[in-house]
Tab-separated table of C-alpha atoms in Angstrom:
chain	number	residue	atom	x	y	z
S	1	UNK	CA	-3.380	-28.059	-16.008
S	2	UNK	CA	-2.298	-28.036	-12.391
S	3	UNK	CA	-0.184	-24.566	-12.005
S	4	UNK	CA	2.419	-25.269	-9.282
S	5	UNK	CA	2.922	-21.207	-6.954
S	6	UNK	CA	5.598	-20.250	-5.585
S	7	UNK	CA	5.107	-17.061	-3.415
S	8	UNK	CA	8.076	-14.459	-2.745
S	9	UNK	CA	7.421	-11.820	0.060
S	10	UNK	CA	4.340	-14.032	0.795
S	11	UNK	CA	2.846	-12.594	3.872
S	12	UNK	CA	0.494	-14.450	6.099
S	13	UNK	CA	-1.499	-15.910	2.796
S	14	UNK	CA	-3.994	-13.642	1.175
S	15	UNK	CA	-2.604	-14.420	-2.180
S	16	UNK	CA	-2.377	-18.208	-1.795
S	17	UNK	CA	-5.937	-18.646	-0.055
S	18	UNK	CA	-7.033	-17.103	-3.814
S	19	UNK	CA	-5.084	-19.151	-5.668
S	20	UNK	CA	-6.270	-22.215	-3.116
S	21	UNK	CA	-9.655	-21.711	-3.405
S	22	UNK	CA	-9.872	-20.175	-7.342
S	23	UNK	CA	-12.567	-23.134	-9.234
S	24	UNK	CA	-13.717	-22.206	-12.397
S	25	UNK	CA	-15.648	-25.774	-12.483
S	26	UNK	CA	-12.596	-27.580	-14.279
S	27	UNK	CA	-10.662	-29.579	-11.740
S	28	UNK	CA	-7.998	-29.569	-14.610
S	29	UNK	CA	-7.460	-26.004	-13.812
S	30	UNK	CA	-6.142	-25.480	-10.456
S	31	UNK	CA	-3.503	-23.848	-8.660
S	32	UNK	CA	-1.212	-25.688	-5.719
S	33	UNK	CA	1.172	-24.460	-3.411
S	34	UNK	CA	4.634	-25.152	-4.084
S	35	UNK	CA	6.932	-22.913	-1.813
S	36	UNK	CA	6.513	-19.301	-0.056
S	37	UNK	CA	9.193	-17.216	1.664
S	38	UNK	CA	8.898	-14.249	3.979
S	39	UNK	CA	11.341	-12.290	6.339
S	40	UNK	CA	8.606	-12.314	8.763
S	41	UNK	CA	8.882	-15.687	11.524
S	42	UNK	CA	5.341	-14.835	12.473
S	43	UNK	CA	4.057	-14.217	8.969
S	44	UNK	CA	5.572	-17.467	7.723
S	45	UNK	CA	4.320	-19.678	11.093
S	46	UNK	CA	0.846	-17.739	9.877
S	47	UNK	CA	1.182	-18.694	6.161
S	48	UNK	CA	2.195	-22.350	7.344
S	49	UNK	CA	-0.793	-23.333	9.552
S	50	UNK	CA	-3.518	-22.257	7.331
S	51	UNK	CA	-1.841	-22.919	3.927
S	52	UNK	CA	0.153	-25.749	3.852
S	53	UNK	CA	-0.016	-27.226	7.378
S	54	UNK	CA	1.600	-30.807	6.031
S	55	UNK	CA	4.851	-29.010	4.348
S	56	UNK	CA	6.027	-27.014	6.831
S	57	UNK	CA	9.219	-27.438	5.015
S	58	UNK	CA	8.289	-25.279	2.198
S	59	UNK	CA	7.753	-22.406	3.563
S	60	UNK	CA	11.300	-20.285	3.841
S	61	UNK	CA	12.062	-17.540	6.782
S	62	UNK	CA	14.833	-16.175	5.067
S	63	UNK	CA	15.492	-12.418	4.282
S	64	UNK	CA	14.919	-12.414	0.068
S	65	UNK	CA	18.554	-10.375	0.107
S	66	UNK	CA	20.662	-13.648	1.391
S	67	UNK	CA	17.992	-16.258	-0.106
S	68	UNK	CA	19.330	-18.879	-2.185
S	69	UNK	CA	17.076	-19.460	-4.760
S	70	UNK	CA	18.696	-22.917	-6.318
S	71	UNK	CA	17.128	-24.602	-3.359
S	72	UNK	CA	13.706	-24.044	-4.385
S	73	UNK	CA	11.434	-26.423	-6.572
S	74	UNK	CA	10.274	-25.897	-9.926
S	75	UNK	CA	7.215	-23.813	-10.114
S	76	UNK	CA	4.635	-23.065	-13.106
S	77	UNK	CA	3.609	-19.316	-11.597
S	78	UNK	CA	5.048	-16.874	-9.400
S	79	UNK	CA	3.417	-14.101	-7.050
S	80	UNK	CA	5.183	-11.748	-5.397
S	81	UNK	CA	3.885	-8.959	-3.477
S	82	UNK	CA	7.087	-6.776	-3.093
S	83	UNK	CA	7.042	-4.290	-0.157
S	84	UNK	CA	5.332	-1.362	-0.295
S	85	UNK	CA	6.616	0.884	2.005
S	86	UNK	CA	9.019	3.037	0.099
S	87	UNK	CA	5.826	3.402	-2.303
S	88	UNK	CA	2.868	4.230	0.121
S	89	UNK	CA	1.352	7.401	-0.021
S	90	UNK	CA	1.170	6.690	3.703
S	91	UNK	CA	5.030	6.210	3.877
S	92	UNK	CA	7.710	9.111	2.616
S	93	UNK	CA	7.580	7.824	-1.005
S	94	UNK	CA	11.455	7.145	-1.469
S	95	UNK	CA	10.529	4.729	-4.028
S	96	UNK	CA	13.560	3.136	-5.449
S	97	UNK	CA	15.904	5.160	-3.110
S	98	UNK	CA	14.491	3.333	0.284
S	99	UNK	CA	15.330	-0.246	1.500
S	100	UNK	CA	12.580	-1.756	0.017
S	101	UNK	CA	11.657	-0.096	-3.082
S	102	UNK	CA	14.984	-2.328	-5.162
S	103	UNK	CA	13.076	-5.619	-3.507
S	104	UNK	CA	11.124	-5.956	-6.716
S	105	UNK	CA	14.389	-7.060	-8.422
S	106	UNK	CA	14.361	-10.248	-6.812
S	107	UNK	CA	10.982	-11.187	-8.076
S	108	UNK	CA	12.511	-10.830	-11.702
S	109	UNK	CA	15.164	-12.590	-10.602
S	110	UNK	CA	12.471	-15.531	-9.802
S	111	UNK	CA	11.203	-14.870	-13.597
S	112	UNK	CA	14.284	-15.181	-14.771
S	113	UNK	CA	15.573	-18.684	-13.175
S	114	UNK	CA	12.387	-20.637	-13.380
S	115	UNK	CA	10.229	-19.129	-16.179
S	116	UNK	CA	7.015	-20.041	-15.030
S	117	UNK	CA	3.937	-19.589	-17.365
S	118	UNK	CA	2.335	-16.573	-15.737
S	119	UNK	CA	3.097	-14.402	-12.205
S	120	UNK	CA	1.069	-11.896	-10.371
S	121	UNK	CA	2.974	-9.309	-8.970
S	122	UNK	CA	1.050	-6.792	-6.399
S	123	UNK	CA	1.792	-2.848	-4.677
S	124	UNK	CA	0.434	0.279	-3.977
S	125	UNK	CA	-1.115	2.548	-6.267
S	126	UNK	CA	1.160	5.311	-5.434
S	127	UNK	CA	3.754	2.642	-6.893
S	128	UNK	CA	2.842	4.798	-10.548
S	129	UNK	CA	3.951	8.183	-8.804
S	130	UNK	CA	6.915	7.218	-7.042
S	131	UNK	CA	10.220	8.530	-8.135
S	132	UNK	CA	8.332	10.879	-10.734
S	133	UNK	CA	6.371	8.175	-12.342
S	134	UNK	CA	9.901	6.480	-13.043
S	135	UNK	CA	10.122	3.335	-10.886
S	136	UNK	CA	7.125	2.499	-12.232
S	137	UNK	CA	7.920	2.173	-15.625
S	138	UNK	CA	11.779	0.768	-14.593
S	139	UNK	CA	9.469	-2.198	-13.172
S	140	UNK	CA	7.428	-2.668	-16.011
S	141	UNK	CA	10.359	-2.835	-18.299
S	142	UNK	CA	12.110	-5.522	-16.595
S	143	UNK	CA	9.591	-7.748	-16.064
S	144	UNK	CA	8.642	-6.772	-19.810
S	145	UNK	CA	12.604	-7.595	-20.127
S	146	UNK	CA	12.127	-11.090	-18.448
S	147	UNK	CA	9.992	-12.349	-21.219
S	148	UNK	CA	6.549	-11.625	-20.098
S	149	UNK	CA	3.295	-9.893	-21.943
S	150	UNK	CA	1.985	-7.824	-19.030
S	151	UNK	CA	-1.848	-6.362	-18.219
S	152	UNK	CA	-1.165	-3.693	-15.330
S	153	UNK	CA	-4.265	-2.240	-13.718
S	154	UNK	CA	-5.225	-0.677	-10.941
S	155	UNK	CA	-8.024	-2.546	-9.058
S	156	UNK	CA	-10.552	-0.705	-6.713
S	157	UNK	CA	-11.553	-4.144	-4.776
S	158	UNK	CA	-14.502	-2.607	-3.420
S	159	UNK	CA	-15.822	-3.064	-6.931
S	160	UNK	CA	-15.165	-6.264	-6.871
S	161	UNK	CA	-17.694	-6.766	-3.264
S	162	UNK	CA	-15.058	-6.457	-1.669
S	163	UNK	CA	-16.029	-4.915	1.538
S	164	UNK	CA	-13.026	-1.884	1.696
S	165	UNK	CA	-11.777	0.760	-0.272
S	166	UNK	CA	-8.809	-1.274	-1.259
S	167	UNK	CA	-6.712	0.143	-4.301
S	168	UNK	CA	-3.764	-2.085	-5.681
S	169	UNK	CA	-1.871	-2.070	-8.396
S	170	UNK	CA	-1.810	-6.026	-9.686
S	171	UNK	CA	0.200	-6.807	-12.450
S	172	UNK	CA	-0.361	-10.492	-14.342
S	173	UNK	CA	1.957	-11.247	-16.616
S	174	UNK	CA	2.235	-14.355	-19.343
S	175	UNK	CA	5.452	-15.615	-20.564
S	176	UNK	CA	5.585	-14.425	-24.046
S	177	UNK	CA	5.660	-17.849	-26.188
S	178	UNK	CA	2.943	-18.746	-24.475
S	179	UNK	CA	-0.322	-18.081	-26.703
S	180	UNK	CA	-2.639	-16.976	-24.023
S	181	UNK	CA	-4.644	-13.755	-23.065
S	182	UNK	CA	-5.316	-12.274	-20.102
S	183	UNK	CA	-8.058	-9.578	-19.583
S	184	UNK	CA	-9.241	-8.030	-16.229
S	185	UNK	CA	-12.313	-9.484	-14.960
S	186	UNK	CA	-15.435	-6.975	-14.964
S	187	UNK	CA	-16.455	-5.530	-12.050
S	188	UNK	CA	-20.442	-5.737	-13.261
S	189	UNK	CA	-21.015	-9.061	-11.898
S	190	UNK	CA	-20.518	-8.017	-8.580
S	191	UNK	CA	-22.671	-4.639	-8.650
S	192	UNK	CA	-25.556	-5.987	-6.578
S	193	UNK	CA	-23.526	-7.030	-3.696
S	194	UNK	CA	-23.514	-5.809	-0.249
S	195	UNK	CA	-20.229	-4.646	0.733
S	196	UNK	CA	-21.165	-2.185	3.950
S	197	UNK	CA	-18.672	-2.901	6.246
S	198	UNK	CA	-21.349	-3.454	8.880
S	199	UNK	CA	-22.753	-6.847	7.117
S	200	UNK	CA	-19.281	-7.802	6.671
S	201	UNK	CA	-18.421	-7.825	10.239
S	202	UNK	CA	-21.707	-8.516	11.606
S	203	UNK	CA	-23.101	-10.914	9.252
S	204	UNK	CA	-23.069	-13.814	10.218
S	205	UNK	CA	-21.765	-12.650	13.721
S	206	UNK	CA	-18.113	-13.649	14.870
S	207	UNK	CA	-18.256	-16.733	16.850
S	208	UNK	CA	-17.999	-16.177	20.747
S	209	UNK	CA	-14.847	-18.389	20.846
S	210	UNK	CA	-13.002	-16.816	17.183
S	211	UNK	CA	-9.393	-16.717	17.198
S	212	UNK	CA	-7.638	-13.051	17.424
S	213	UNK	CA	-10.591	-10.890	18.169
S	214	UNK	CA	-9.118	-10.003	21.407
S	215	UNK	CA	-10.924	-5.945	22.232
S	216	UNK	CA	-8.142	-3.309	22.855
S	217	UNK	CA	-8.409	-1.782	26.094
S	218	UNK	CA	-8.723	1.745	25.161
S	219	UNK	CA	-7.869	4.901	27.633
S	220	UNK	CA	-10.498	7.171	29.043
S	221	UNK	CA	-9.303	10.283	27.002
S	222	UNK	CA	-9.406	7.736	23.081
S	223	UNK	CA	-13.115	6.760	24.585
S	224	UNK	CA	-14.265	10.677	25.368
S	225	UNK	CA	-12.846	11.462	21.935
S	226	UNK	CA	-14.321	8.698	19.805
S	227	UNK	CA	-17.770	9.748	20.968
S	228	UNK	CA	-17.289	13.178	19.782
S	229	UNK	CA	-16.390	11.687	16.292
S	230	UNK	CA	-19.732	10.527	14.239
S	231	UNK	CA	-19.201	7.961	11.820
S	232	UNK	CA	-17.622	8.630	8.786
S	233	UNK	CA	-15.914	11.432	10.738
S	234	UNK	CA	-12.181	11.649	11.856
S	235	UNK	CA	-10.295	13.337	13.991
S	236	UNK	CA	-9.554	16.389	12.310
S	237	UNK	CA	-13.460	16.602	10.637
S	238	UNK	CA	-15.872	15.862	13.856
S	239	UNK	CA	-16.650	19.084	16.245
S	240	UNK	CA	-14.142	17.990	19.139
S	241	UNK	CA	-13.605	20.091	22.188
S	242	UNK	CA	-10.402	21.943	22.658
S	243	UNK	CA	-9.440	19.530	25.347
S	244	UNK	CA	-9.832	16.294	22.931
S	245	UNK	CA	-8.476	17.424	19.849
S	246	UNK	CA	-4.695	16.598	18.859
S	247	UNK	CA	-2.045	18.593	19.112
S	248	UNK	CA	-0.308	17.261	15.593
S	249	UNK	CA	1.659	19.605	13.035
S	250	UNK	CA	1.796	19.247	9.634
S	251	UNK	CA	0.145	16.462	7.659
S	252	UNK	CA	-3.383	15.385	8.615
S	253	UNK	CA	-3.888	11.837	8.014
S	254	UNK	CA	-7.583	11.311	7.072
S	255	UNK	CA	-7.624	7.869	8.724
S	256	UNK	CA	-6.761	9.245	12.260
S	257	UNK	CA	-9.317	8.279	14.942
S	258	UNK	CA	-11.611	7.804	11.584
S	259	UNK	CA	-14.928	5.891	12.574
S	260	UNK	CA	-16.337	3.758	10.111
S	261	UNK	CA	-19.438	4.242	8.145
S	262	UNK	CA	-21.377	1.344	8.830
S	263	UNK	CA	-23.705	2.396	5.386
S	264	UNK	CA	-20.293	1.831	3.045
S	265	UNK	CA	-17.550	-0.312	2.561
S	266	UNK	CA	-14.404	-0.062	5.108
S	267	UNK	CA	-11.816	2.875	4.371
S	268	UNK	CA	-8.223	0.515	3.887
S	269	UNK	CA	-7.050	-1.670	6.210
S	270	UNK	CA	-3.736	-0.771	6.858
S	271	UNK	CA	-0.471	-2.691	8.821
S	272	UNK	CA	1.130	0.091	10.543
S	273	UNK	CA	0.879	3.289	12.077
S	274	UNK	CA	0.404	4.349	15.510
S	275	UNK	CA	-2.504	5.261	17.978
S	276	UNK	CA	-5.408	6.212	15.914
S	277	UNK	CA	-4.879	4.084	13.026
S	278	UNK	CA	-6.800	1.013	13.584
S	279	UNK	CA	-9.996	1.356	12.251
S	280	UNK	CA	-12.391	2.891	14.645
S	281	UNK	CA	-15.862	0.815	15.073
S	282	UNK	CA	-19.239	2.736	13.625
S	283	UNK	CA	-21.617	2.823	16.978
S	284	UNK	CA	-19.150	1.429	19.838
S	285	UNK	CA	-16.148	3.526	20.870
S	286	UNK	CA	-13.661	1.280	20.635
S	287	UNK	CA	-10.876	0.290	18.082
S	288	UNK	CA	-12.172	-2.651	15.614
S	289	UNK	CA	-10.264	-6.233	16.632
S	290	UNK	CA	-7.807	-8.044	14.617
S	291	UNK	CA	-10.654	-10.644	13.522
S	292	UNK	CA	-12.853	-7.861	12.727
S	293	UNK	CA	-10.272	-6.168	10.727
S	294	UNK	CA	-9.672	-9.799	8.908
S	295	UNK	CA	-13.431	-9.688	7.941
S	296	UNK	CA	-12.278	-6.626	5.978
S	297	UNK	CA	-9.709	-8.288	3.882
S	298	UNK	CA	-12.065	-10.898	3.425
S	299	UNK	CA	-10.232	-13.933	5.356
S	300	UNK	CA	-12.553	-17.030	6.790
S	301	UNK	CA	-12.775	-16.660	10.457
S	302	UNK	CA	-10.943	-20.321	10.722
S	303	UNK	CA	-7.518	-18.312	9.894
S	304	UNK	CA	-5.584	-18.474	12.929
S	305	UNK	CA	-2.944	-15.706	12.994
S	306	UNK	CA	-0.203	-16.252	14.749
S	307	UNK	CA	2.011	-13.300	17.125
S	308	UNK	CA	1.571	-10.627	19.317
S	309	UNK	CA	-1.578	-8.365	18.875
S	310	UNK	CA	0.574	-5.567	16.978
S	311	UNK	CA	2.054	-8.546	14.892
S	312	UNK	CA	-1.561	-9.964	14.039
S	313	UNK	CA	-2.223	-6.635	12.994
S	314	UNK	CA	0.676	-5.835	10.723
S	315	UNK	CA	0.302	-9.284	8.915
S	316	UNK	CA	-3.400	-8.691	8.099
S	317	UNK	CA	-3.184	-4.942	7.092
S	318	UNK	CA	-0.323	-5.826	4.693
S	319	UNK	CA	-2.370	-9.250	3.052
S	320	UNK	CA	-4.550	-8.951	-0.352
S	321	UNK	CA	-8.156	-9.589	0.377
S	322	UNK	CA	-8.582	-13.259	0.125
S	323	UNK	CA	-11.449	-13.104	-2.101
S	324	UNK	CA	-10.539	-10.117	-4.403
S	325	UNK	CA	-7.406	-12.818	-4.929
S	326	UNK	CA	-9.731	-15.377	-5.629
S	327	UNK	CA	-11.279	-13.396	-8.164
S	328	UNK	CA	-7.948	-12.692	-10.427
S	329	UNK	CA	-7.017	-16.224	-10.262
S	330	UNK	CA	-9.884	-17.776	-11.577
S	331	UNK	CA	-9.721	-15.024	-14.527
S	332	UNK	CA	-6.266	-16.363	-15.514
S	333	UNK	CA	-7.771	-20.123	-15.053
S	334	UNK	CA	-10.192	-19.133	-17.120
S	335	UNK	CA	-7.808	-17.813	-19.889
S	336	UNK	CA	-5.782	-20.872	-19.648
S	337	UNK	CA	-8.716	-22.691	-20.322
S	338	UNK	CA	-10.002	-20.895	-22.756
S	339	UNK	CA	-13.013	-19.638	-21.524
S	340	UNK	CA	-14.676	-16.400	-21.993
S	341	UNK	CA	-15.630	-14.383	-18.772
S	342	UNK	CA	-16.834	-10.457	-18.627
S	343	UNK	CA	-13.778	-8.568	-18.528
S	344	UNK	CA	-12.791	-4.646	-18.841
S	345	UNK	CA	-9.941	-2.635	-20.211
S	346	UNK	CA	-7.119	-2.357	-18.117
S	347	UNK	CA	-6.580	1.126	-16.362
S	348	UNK	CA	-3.077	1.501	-16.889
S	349	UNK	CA	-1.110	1.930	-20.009
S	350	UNK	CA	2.213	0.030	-20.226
């Protein structure tokens, strides 16, 4: 059973290098890439080189609001991971009342014209508290609505080996006359694995001549500061002098100037935000790189991004972890096929 993907809001291809690479030792079970769209040029030249190099074609730059779906090829599953800036707890949290939090609608709108056997659809966990808990369950209901049985949960990928605190809300859904089961995979198997963000980006060390792991040049005044902050530490918990702390009212983001502690897995990898945000390196005061900060989500260090430095940036810090993709997909395989795999109950109620 060869399940052809379609990707809305595809991003540079964290999803589809899961579904790609997901084997569960059947070749009958697999999972191909049949088209992806993004609003993003650089995302979708990204998506192109490393996923589909030989159908350029099939990848769509198009903003989903003007896309014309009828162009688009049959598909047998659907992933879409909707943005998730209106639902961040990073972000303000307008939920359905900013310009992206409606963009979910267009993935049921997918469901509803080509009623593939299964999607995965993927956000933020603050996605439950936004609006009052009530976009949440307007989501649910309409993909419920579209004809699917769903299993929502919220997955802490670090559980999965996974080597950042990662928490994402994935919903998989199966078209209801479809009699097939999907349970979350267990986290046990992966207990015993060595998720320290130090082995990840260390281990085996990143090739002299790896693609996007350009150093940011960092001012005299980050560098004095940084070596104040102890790992683990930010900016607001090390024991900074006057002259190096930061003048900032009001909320104190935990992730600001944070250093990594090399003995645990990364704190989440993140697309925007400005100086201080980008992951500060355990024993070297410097910010991490872009390939570093791939390591993180996981991605091979053959996956060439493509754009400016900032671009790079945004397109990895907004991907699902390759392999904690990887990991779903061969669970739904697997309950295609009809094989039994360790699984837990899912976190969230519909």
């Amino acid at each position: 059973m060869i399940f052809r993907l379609g990707e809305l809001f595809c991003g540079p291809g964290g999803i589809a290098w899961g579904a790609m690479n997901a084997d569960i030792g059947d070749p009958e079970y697999q999972i191909v890439h049949q088209w992806a769209n993004d609003y993003d040029a650089n995302t979708c030249k990204t998506y192109t080189e490393n996923i589909c190099k030989d159908k350029p074609e099939t990848v769509y730059h198009e903003d989903i609001r003007k896309f014309n779906m009828d162009k688009l090829a049959p598909i047998d599953a659907l992933a879409f991971g909707f943005p998730c800036n209106d639902y961040s707890v990073v972000g303000e949290q307008k939920g359905m009342d900013g310009v992206y939090g409606p963009l979910y609608s267009y993935g049921v709108k997918a469901l509803k014209k080509f009623k593939p056997q299964w999607f995965l659809a993927e956000n933020v966990g603050g996605l439950r508290n936004a609006n009052e808990g009530k976009a949440f369950t307007k989501i649910l209901a309409e993909l419920r609505d579209a004809g699917y049985t769903l299993t929502p949960h919220l997955y802490k990928f670090e559980e999965y080996g996974i080597p950042q605190a990662r928490h994402r809300i994935i919903i998989v859904g199966i078209r209801n006359d479809i009699d097939v089961t999907y349970h979350v995979p267990s986290t046990a198997p992966y207990a015993g694995i060595d998720n320290t963000c130090k082995t990840a980006i260390e281990v085996p060390p990143i090739p002299k001549d790896a693609p996007n792991n350009e150093r940011t040049r960092q001012s005299a005044i980050v560098v004095k500061r940084l070596e104040h902050i102890l790992p683990g530490q930010n900016a607001f918990t090390a024991d900074l002098p006057d002259e190096l702390k930061l003048n900032i009212k009001g909320a104190r983001i935990s992730q600001i100037y944070k250093r990594l502690d090399p003995d645990k897995p990364s704190y989440t990898v993140t697309g925007s935000g400005g100086g201080g945000t980008h992951i500060y390196h355990w024993s070297e005061p410097r910010a991490l790189t872009n390939r570093e900060r791939a390591r993180l989500q996981t991605f091979p260090d053959t996956y060439v991004f493509y754009g400016s430095k900032e671009s790079v940036r945004k397109q990895i810090g907004m991907a699902v972890p390759c392999r904690g993709a990887k990991i779903i997909f061969e669970a739904i395989l697997k309950s295609f096929a009809g094989i039994d795999y360790p699984y837990t109950e899912a976190n969230i109620d519909e």
